[in-house]
PDB file of C-alpha atoms in Angstrom:
ATOM      1  CA  MET A   1      -0.078  -0.082   0.121  1.00 64.00           C
ATOM      2  CA  ARG A   2       1.378   3.417  -0.802  1.00 68.00           C
ATOM      3  CA  PRO A   3       2.271   5.698   1.980  1.00 69.00           C
ATOM      4  CA  ALA A   4       0.048   8.348   0.650  1.00 68.00           C
ATOM      5  CA  ARG A   5      -2.800   6.172   0.307  1.00 89.00           C
ATOM      6  CA  PHE A   6      -2.179   4.698   3.768  1.00 95.00           C
ATOM      7  CA  GLY A   7      -2.021   7.823   5.479  1.00 96.00           C
ATOM      8  CA  ARG A   8      -5.398   8.884   4.133  1.00 96.00           C
ATOM      9  CA  ARG A   9      -6.878   5.585   5.341  1.00 97.00           C
ATOM     10  CA  PHE A  10      -5.174   5.816   8.736  1.00 98.00           C
ATOM     11  CA  ALA A  11      -6.445   9.365   9.149  1.00 98.00           C
ATOM     12  CA  ALA A  12     -10.000   8.718   8.469  1.00 98.00           C
ATOM     13  CA  LEU A  13     -10.199   5.601  10.704  1.00 98.00           C
ATOM     14  CA  PHE A  14      -7.999   7.173  13.468  1.00 98.00           C
ATOM     15  CA  ALA A  15     -10.537  10.377  13.354  1.00 98.00           C
ATOM     16  CA  ALA A  16     -13.367   8.080  13.653  1.00 98.00           C
ATOM     17  CA  GLY A  17     -11.984   6.314  16.764  1.00 98.00           C
ATOM     18  CA  PHE A  18     -10.610   9.414  18.447  1.00 98.00           C
ATOM     19  CA  ALA A  19     -14.356  10.865  18.489  1.00 98.00           C
ATOM     20  CA  GLY A  20     -15.156   7.752  20.559  1.00 98.00           C
ATOM     21  CA  VAL A  21     -11.948   8.376  22.923  1.00 98.00           C
ATOM     22  CA  LEU A  22     -13.120  11.942  23.516  1.00 98.00           C
ATOM     23  CA  ALA A  23     -16.804  10.999  24.124  1.00 98.00           C
ATOM     24  CA  LEU A  24     -15.248   8.636  27.046  1.00 96.00           C
ATOM     25  CA  ALA A  25     -13.960  11.836  28.806  1.00 97.00           C
ATOM     26  CA  PRO A  26     -17.140  12.722  30.484  1.00 95.00           C
ATOM     27  CA  THR A  27     -17.621   9.564  32.127  1.00 93.00           C
ATOM     28  CA  LEU A  28     -13.932   9.504  33.583  1.00 93.00           C
ATOM     29  CA  PRO A  29     -14.372  11.492  36.694  1.00 92.00           C
ATOM     30  CA  ALA A  30     -16.895   9.201  38.256  1.00 86.00           C
ATOM     31  CA  MET A  31     -14.670   6.235  37.195  1.00 83.00           C
ATOM     32  CA  LEU A  32     -11.701   7.788  38.750  1.00 84.00           C
ATOM     33  CA  ARG A  33     -13.348   8.558  41.792  1.00 81.00           C
ATOM     34  CA  THR A  34     -14.296   5.067  42.346  1.00 75.00           C
ATOM     35  CA  ALA A  35     -10.555   3.931  42.066  1.00 72.00           C
ATOM     36  CA  PRO A  36      -9.012   2.295  45.369  1.00 71.00           C
ATOM     37  CA  ILE A  37      -6.927   5.383  46.166  1.00 74.00           C
ATOM     38  CA  PRO A  38      -6.621   6.482  49.909  1.00 77.00           C
ATOM     39  CA  PRO A  39      -8.307   9.870  50.614  1.00 74.00           C
ATOM     40  CA  GLU A  40      -5.209  11.460  51.666  1.00 73.00           C
ATOM     41  CA  ALA A  41      -3.416  10.312  48.312  1.00 77.00           C
ATOM     42  CA  TRP A  42      -5.758  12.571  46.150  1.00 75.00           C
ATOM     43  CA  GLU A  43      -4.156  15.749  47.483  1.00 78.00           C
ATOM     44  CA  ALA A  44      -0.861  14.570  45.716  1.00 82.00           C
ATOM     45  CA  LEU A  45      -2.508  13.917  42.490  1.00 87.00           C
ATOM     46  CA  PRO A  46      -2.971  16.547  39.700  1.00 91.00           C
ATOM     47  CA  PRO A  47      -6.552  18.176  39.304  1.00 91.00           C
ATOM     48  CA  MET A  48      -9.281  15.884  37.777  1.00 92.00           C
ATOM     49  CA  PRO A  49      -9.077  17.455  34.228  1.00 94.00           C
ATOM     50  CA  VAL A  50      -5.529  16.521  34.199  1.00 95.00           C
ATOM     51  CA  LEU A  51      -6.297  12.925  35.306  1.00 94.00           C
ATOM     52  CA  VAL A  52      -8.866  12.604  32.889  1.00 96.00           C
ATOM     53  CA  ALA A  53      -6.533  13.952  30.038  1.00 97.00           C
ATOM     54  CA  LEU A  54      -3.708  11.094  31.336  1.00 96.00           C
ATOM     55  CA  SER A  55      -6.332   8.489  31.195  1.00 96.00           C
ATOM     56  CA  LEU A  56      -7.232   9.317  27.436  1.00 98.00           C
ATOM     57  CA  ILE A  57      -3.571   8.667  26.361  1.00 98.00           C
ATOM     58  CA  GLN A  58      -3.614   4.738  26.756  1.00 97.00           C
ATOM     59  CA  PRO A  59      -6.880   4.279  24.487  1.00 98.00           C
ATOM     60  CA  THR A  60      -5.681   6.679  22.173  1.00 98.00           C
ATOM     61  CA  LEU A  61      -2.387   4.770  21.583  1.00 98.00           C
ATOM     62  CA  LEU A  62      -4.097   1.555  21.429  1.00 98.00           C
ATOM     63  CA  LEU A  63      -6.271   2.868  18.900  1.00 98.00           C
ATOM     64  CA  ALA A  64      -3.438   3.985  16.635  1.00 98.00           C
ATOM     65  CA  GLY A  65      -1.887   0.622  17.110  1.00 98.00           C
ATOM     66  CA  ALA A  66      -5.015  -1.192  16.149  1.00 98.00           C
ATOM     67  CA  VAL A  67      -5.709   1.092  13.147  1.00 98.00           C
ATOM     68  CA  ALA A  68      -2.339   0.599  11.624  1.00 98.00           C
ATOM     69  CA  LEU A  69      -2.361  -3.227  12.299  1.00 98.00           C
ATOM     70  CA  GLY A  70      -5.526  -3.564  10.787  1.00 98.00           C
ATOM     71  CA  LEU A  71      -4.623  -1.427   7.464  1.00 98.00           C
ATOM     72  CA  VAL A  72      -1.659  -3.809   7.049  1.00 97.00           C
ATOM     73  CA  LEU A  73      -3.235  -7.378   7.722  1.00 97.00           C
ATOM     74  CA  ALA A  74      -7.156  -6.914   7.148  1.00 97.00           C
ATOM     75  CA  PRO A  75      -7.118  -6.651   3.393  1.00 94.00           C
ATOM     76  CA  GLY A  76      -5.050  -9.450   2.746  1.00 93.00           C
ATOM     77  CA  LEU A  77      -7.543 -11.452   4.801  1.00 96.00           C
ATOM     78  CA  GLY A  78     -10.627 -10.312   2.703  1.00 95.00           C
ATOM     79  CA  LEU A  79     -11.647  -8.110   5.853  1.00 97.00           C
ATOM     80  CA  ARG A  80     -12.916  -4.554   4.566  1.00 97.00           C
ATOM     81  CA  SER A  81     -13.471  -1.401   6.012  1.00 98.00           C
ATOM     82  CA  HIS A  82     -15.959   0.816   3.788  1.00 98.00           C
ATOM     83  CA  LEU A  83     -14.556   3.950   5.421  1.00 98.00           C
ATOM     84  CA  SER A  84     -11.087   3.062   4.686  1.00 97.00           C
ATOM     85  CA  GLU A  85     -12.057   2.370   0.910  1.00 96.00           C
ATOM     86  CA  SER A  86     -13.796   5.942   0.688  1.00 96.00           C
ATOM     87  CA  ALA A  87     -10.757   7.481   2.174  1.00 96.00           C
ATOM     88  CA  ALA A  88      -8.630   5.916  -0.372  1.00 94.00           C
ATOM     89  CA  GLY A  89     -11.169   6.760  -3.269  1.00 92.00           C
ATOM     90  CA  GLU A  90     -12.294   2.983  -3.942  1.00 92.00           C
ATOM     91  CA  ALA A  91     -15.747   2.216  -4.802  1.00 88.00           C
ATOM     92  CA  PRO A  92     -18.343   1.488  -3.361  1.00 91.00           C
ATOM     93  CA  GLY A  93     -17.109   2.756   0.234  1.00 91.00           C
ATOM     94  CA  LEU A  94     -19.626   3.921   2.551  1.00 94.00           C
ATOM     95  CA  ARG A  95     -22.259   3.662  -0.288  1.00 94.00           C
ATOM     96  CA  ALA A  96     -22.315   0.004   0.602  1.00 95.00           C
ATOM     97  CA  LEU A  97     -23.319   0.243   4.213  1.00 96.00           C
ATOM     98  CA  PRO A  98     -27.163   0.913   3.867  1.00 96.00           C
ATOM     99  CA  ARG A  99     -27.462  -2.447   2.354  1.00 97.00           C
ATOM    100  CA  GLU A 100     -25.685  -3.961   5.413  1.00 98.00           C
ATOM    101  CA  ALA A 101     -27.693  -1.746   7.978  1.00 98.00           C
ATOM    102  CA  PRO A 102     -30.780  -4.110   8.430  1.00 98.00           C
ATOM    103  CA  LEU A 103     -28.724  -7.303   9.191  1.00 98.00           C
ATOM    104  CA  ALA A 104     -26.413  -5.132  11.537  1.00 98.00           C
ATOM    105  CA  LEU A 105     -29.275  -3.587  13.299  1.00 98.00           C
ATOM    106  CA  ALA A 106     -30.898  -7.261  13.887  1.00 98.00           C
ATOM    107  CA  LEU A 107     -27.357  -8.500  14.982  1.00 97.00           C
ATOM    108  CA  GLY A 108     -26.998  -5.862  17.436  1.00 97.00           C
ATOM    109  CA  THR A 109     -30.554  -5.789  19.007  1.00 97.00           C
ATOM    110  CA  ALA A 110     -31.036  -9.672  19.343  1.00 97.00           C
ATOM    111  CA  PRO A 111     -27.905 -10.525  21.325  1.00 96.00           C
ATOM    112  CA  SER A 112     -28.463  -7.511  23.390  1.00 96.00           C
ATOM    113  CA  VAL A 113     -31.895  -8.549  24.385  1.00 96.00           C
ATOM    114  CA  LEU A 114     -30.433 -12.032  25.146  1.00 97.00           C
ATOM    115  CA  VAL A 115     -27.742 -10.302  27.272  1.00 95.00           C
ATOM    116  CA  LEU A 116     -30.514  -8.522  29.031  1.00 93.00           C
ATOM    117  CA  ALA A 117     -32.340 -11.509  29.787  1.00 93.00           C
ATOM    118  CA  LEU A 118     -29.385 -13.657  30.828  1.00 94.00           C
ATOM    119  CA  GLU A 119     -28.324 -10.898  33.059  1.00 91.00           C
ATOM    120  CA  ALA A 120     -31.700 -10.348  34.810  1.00 88.00           C
ATOM    121  CA  TRP A 121     -32.704 -14.090  35.288  1.00 91.00           C
ATOM    122  CA  VAL A 122     -29.490 -15.933  35.478  1.00 92.00           C
ATOM    123  CA  PHE A 123     -26.477 -13.955  36.498  1.00 92.00           C
ATOM    124  CA  ARG A 124     -27.830 -11.359  39.021  1.00 88.00           C
ATOM    125  CA  PRO A 125     -29.577 -13.837  40.978  1.00 88.00           C
ATOM    126  CA  TRP A 126     -26.380 -16.114  41.143  1.00 91.00           C
ATOM    127  CA  MET A 127     -23.934 -13.123  41.852  1.00 87.00           C
ATOM    128  CA  GLY A 128     -26.051 -12.051  44.987  1.00 84.00           C
ATOM    129  CA  GLU A 129     -24.528  -8.704  46.465  1.00 84.00           C
ATOM    130  CA  ALA A 130     -22.240  -8.374  43.451  1.00 82.00           C
ATOM    131  CA  GLY A 131     -25.022  -8.444  41.123  1.00 79.00           C
ATOM    132  CA  ALA A 132     -26.887  -5.854  42.854  1.00 78.00           C
ATOM    133  CA  ALA A 133     -23.757  -3.619  43.225  1.00 78.00           C
ATOM    134  CA  LEU A 134     -23.301  -3.885  39.420  1.00 80.00           C
ATOM    135  CA  ALA A 135     -26.895  -2.986  38.640  1.00 73.00           C
ATOM    136  CA  ALA A 136     -26.663  -0.019  40.833  1.00 62.00           C
ATOM    137  CA  GLU A 137     -23.691   1.000  38.660  1.00 62.00           C
ATOM    138  CA  GLY A 138     -25.456   0.384  35.499  1.00 62.00           C
ATOM    139  CA  GLU A 139     -27.655   3.801  35.110  1.00 75.00           C
ATOM    140  CA  ARG A 140     -27.644   4.547  31.500  1.00 86.00           C
ATOM    141  CA  THR A 141     -27.297   8.500  31.460  1.00 90.00           C
ATOM    142  CA  LEU A 142     -26.919  10.582  28.346  1.00 93.00           C
ATOM    143  CA  THR A 143     -23.197  10.649  28.752  1.00 95.00           C
ATOM    144  CA  VAL A 144     -22.819   6.810  29.285  1.00 94.00           C
ATOM    145  CA  THR A 145     -24.995   6.147  26.479  1.00 96.00           C
ATOM    146  CA  LEU A 146     -23.126   8.514  23.980  1.00 97.00           C
ATOM    147  CA  ALA A 147     -19.723   7.023  25.306  1.00 96.00           C
ATOM    148  CA  GLY A 148     -21.142   3.649  24.462  1.00 96.00           C
ATOM    149  CA  VAL A 149     -22.337   4.450  21.071  1.00 98.00           C
ATOM    150  CA  LEU A 150     -19.082   6.456  20.016  1.00 98.00           C
ATOM    151  CA  TYR A 151     -16.296   4.728  22.237  1.00 98.00           C
ATOM    152  CA  GLY A 152     -17.934   1.273  22.314  1.00 97.00           C
ATOM    153  CA  GLY A 153     -19.445   1.332  18.747  1.00 98.00           C
ATOM    154  CA  ILE A 154     -16.500   2.955  17.079  1.00 98.00           C
ATOM    155  CA  THR A 155     -13.376   2.801  19.284  1.00 98.00           C
ATOM    156  CA  GLU A 156     -13.546  -0.715  20.432  1.00 98.00           C
ATOM    157  CA  GLU A 157     -14.537  -2.113  17.309  1.00 98.00           C
ATOM    158  CA  LEU A 158     -11.455  -0.655  15.646  1.00 98.00           C
ATOM    159  CA  MET A 159      -9.437  -2.150  18.505  1.00 98.00           C
ATOM    160  CA  MET A 160     -11.153  -5.547  19.067  1.00 98.00           C
ATOM    161  CA  ARG A 161     -12.179  -6.456  15.470  1.00 98.00           C
ATOM    162  CA  TRP A 162     -10.113  -4.318  13.045  1.00 98.00           C
ATOM    163  CA  GLY A 163      -6.841  -4.565  15.010  1.00 98.00           C
ATOM    164  CA  LEU A 164      -7.158  -7.892  17.455  1.00 98.00           C
ATOM    165  CA  MET A 165      -9.111  -9.903  15.325  1.00 98.00           C
ATOM    166  CA  SER A 166      -7.366  -9.280  12.041  1.00 98.00           C
ATOM    167  CA  LEU A 167      -4.254 -10.229  14.020  1.00 98.00           C
ATOM    168  CA  LEU A 168      -5.672 -13.408  15.252  1.00 98.00           C
ATOM    169  CA  ALA A 169      -7.102 -14.462  11.857  1.00 98.00           C
ATOM    170  CA  TRP A 170      -3.557 -13.568  10.262  1.00 97.00           C
ATOM    171  CA  ALA A 171      -1.846 -15.785  12.824  1.00 97.00           C
ATOM    172  CA  GLY A 172      -4.188 -18.622  12.235  1.00 96.00           C
ATOM    173  CA  TRP A 173      -3.807 -18.122   8.423  1.00 96.00           C
ATOM    174  CA  LYS A 174       0.031 -18.093   8.676  1.00 94.00           C
ATOM    175  CA  LEU A 175      -0.086 -21.357  11.004  1.00 93.00           C
ATOM    176  CA  PHE A 176      -2.687 -23.555   9.028  1.00 90.00           C
ATOM    177  CA  ARG A 177      -2.376 -22.257   5.557  1.00 87.00           C
ATOM    178  CA  ARG A 178       1.357 -21.140   5.683  1.00 86.00           C
ATOM    179  CA  GLY A 179       0.033 -17.625   4.099  1.00 82.00           C
ATOM    180  CA  ARG A 180      -1.479 -19.349   0.903  1.00 85.00           C
ATOM    181  CA  GLY A 181      -4.863 -18.615  -0.510  1.00 84.00           C
ATOM    182  CA  GLU A 182      -7.486 -17.551   1.850  1.00 85.00           C
ATOM    183  CA  PRO A 183      -8.261 -18.256   5.577  1.00 92.00           C
ATOM    184  CA  GLY A 184     -10.474 -20.945   6.149  1.00 93.00           C
ATOM    185  CA  ALA A 185     -13.686 -20.641   7.969  1.00 96.00           C
ATOM    186  CA  ALA A 186     -12.413 -22.417  11.019  1.00 96.00           C
ATOM    187  CA  THR A 187      -9.539 -20.136  11.310  1.00 96.00           C
ATOM    188  CA  MET A 188     -11.999 -17.113  11.005  1.00 98.00           C
ATOM    189  CA  TRP A 189     -14.578 -18.477  13.378  1.00 98.00           C
ATOM    190  CA  ALA A 190     -11.587 -19.123  16.056  1.00 98.00           C
ATOM    191  CA  ALA A 191     -10.481 -15.381  15.365  1.00 98.00           C
ATOM    192  CA  VAL A 192     -13.943 -14.257  15.932  1.00 98.00           C
ATOM    193  CA  VAL A 193     -14.738 -16.398  19.121  1.00 98.00           C
ATOM    194  CA  LEU A 194     -11.223 -15.501  20.829  1.00 98.00           C
ATOM    195  CA  ALA A 195     -11.542 -11.867  19.865  1.00 98.00           C
ATOM    196  CA  ALA A 196     -14.909 -11.990  21.687  1.00 98.00           C
ATOM    197  CA  VAL A 197     -13.764 -13.584  24.827  1.00 97.00           C
ATOM    198  CA  LEU A 198     -10.799 -11.153  25.076  1.00 97.00           C
ATOM    199  CA  PHE A 199     -13.413  -8.288  24.487  1.00 95.00           C
ATOM    200  CA  GLY A 200     -15.177  -9.757  27.441  1.00 95.00           C
ATOM    201  CA  ALA A 201     -11.888  -9.896  29.444  1.00 96.00           C
ATOM    202  CA  GLY A 202     -11.019  -6.372  28.487  1.00 93.00           C
ATOM    203  CA  HIS A 203     -14.089  -5.361  30.704  1.00 92.00           C
ATOM    204  CA  LEU A 204     -13.022  -7.096  34.000  1.00 93.00           C
ATOM    205  CA  GLY A 205     -10.892  -4.100  35.029  1.00 88.00           C
ATOM    206  CA  ALA A 206     -13.825  -1.756  35.081  1.00 85.00           C
ATOM    207  CA  VAL A 207     -16.095  -4.567  36.868  1.00 89.00           C
ATOM    208  CA  ALA A 208     -13.401  -4.947  39.574  1.00 87.00           C
ATOM    209  CA  THR A 209     -13.994  -1.204  40.560  1.00 81.00           C
ATOM    210  CA  VAL A 210     -17.421  -2.166  41.147  1.00 83.00           C
ATOM    211  CA  ALA A 211     -17.532  -5.814  42.628  1.00 86.00           C
ATOM    212  CA  PRO A 212     -14.962  -8.498  43.491  1.00 89.00           C
ATOM    213  CA  LEU A 213     -14.072 -10.692  40.770  1.00 91.00           C
ATOM    214  CA  THR A 214     -15.693 -13.973  41.800  1.00 91.00           C
ATOM    215  CA  THR A 215     -16.159 -16.785  39.690  1.00 93.00           C
ATOM    216  CA  ALA A 216     -19.876 -15.662  39.054  1.00 92.00           C
ATOM    217  CA  VAL A 217     -18.729 -12.191  38.379  1.00 94.00           C
ATOM    218  CA  VAL A 218     -15.947 -13.211  35.883  1.00 95.00           C
ATOM    219  CA  ALA A 219     -18.290 -15.624  33.980  1.00 95.00           C
ATOM    220  CA  ARG A 220     -21.066 -13.087  33.837  1.00 94.00           C
ATOM    221  CA  THR A 221     -18.621 -10.460  32.256  1.00 95.00           C
ATOM    222  CA  LEU A 222     -16.845 -12.939  29.746  1.00 96.00           C
ATOM    223  CA  VAL A 223     -20.105 -14.530  28.753  1.00 96.00           C
ATOM    224  CA  LEU A 224     -22.426 -11.423  28.328  1.00 95.00           C
ATOM    225  CA  ASN A 225     -19.673  -9.679  26.355  1.00 95.00           C
ATOM    226  CA  ALA A 226     -18.557 -12.608  24.403  1.00 97.00           C
ATOM    227  CA  ILE A 227     -22.211 -13.039  22.963  1.00 97.00           C
ATOM    228  CA  ALA A 228     -22.345  -9.442  21.456  1.00 96.00           C
ATOM    229  CA  GLY A 229     -18.551  -9.817  20.480  1.00 97.00           C
ATOM    230  CA  ILE A 230     -19.276 -12.831  18.569  1.00 98.00           C
ATOM    231  CA  ALA A 231     -22.160 -11.224  16.554  1.00 98.00           C
ATOM    232  CA  PHE A 232     -19.826  -8.181  15.937  1.00 98.00           C
ATOM    233  CA  GLY A 233     -17.045 -10.351  14.878  1.00 98.00           C
ATOM    234  CA  TRP A 234     -19.372 -12.501  12.295  1.00 98.00           C
ATOM    235  CA  LEU A 235     -20.518  -9.000  10.847  1.00 98.00           C
ATOM    236  CA  PHE A 236     -16.837  -7.916  10.628  1.00 98.00           C
ATOM    237  CA  TRP A 237     -15.866 -11.032   8.727  1.00 98.00           C
ATOM    238  CA  ARG A 238     -18.801 -11.389   6.523  1.00 98.00           C
ATOM    239  CA  ARG A 239     -19.834  -7.778   5.928  1.00 98.00           C
ATOM    240  CA  SER A 240     -17.567  -4.820   7.025  1.00 98.00           C
ATOM    241  CA  LEU A 241     -16.084  -3.132   9.920  1.00 98.00           C
ATOM    242  CA  GLU A 242     -18.546  -0.570   9.744  1.00 98.00           C
ATOM    243  CA  ALA A 243     -21.602  -3.314  10.017  1.00 98.00           C
ATOM    244  CA  ALA A 244     -19.869  -4.260  13.377  1.00 98.00           C
ATOM    245  CA  MET A 245     -19.774  -0.617  14.430  1.00 98.00           C
ATOM    246  CA  LEU A 246     -23.588  -0.059  13.530  1.00 98.00           C
ATOM    247  CA  ALA A 247     -24.433  -3.593  15.584  1.00 98.00           C
ATOM    248  CA  HIS A 248     -22.315  -2.313  18.485  1.00 98.00           C
ATOM    249  CA  MET A 249     -24.115   1.097  18.607  1.00 98.00           C
ATOM    250  CA  ALA A 250     -27.579  -0.630  18.441  1.00 98.00           C
ATOM    251  CA  GLY A 251     -26.676  -2.731  21.290  1.00 97.00           C
ATOM    252  CA  HIS A 252     -25.835   0.208  23.348  1.00 96.00           C
ATOM    253  CA  LEU A 253     -29.343   2.014  22.616  1.00 96.00           C
ATOM    254  CA  VAL A 254     -31.067  -1.204  23.483  1.00 96.00           C
ATOM    255  CA  PHE A 255     -29.496  -1.223  26.836  1.00 94.00           C
ATOM    256  CA  THR A 256     -30.424   2.416  27.572  1.00 94.00           C
ATOM    257  CA  LEU A 257     -33.866   1.702  26.422  1.00 93.00           C
ATOM    258  CA  ALA A 258     -34.355  -1.292  28.682  1.00 91.00           C
ATOM    259  CA  ASP A 259     -32.952   0.830  31.687  1.00 88.00           C
ATOM    260  CA  VAL A 260     -35.302   3.955  30.901  1.00 87.00           C
ATOM    261  CA  LEU A 261     -38.303   1.477  30.482  1.00 85.00           C
ATOM    262  CA  GLY A 262     -37.555  -1.112  33.324  1.00 73.00           C
ATOM    263  CA  GLY A 263     -34.359  -0.435  35.180  1.00 51.00           C
ATOM    264  CA  VAL A 264     -32.649  -3.151  33.624  1.00 48.00           C
ATOM    265  CA  ALA A 265     -28.906  -2.591  33.440  1.00 46.00           C
ATOM    266  CA  VAL A 266     -25.638  -4.345  32.317  1.00 47.00           C
TER     267      VAL A 266
END
């Protein structure tokens, strides 16, 4: 890929993902205040705006790495991004997304409803006090919803699907096909599922600030996030990165709607 074309693709994808990073900022003060830091230690820390800015460095660097990694690996695996194609002036680009939207919305909504049902009827009773604590932390405010739609829907998909899943698929392709032909379905499914499990594992840090990581809490976090992650990964494989993003966004809107209507939160 020529450097100029790589640069245009990178800039388009990074800009989209960085919008999600910025959307995360309003939710960080509340999260930082729940960190296990002694009250006296807060006096030695920088002001909250500085802490928030410092907290955004890591996801920004991870985003940049994932965008670059995906640009190098994804096209050779048959994985595509309409936004990347549009940035390089390739057809059909984003004009292809409306055809994928109905399936993406369905695969964002249906797994989210399943996740809500499992959370309410299986995991929350099993987790006891931890389930109640996680439910209390699950209020879907406007800032939380916006962060979910933009950071979850765009930035996380760039990290977990465009970057990580592409890397896993490439590694399997090299290992089992010696880099010849196209990756087989088994390789792609393995990448979809493993990326989905790692997607769930990535949420354990935030969960640990609310409840102890018991077996029930870890199982709940891995299973519920993996259900959605498998749907997003399949969409990335069979349709496009943007289809996975759209499904992820729809899922967050379902969670907010459920919280508004019935107080159900994940």
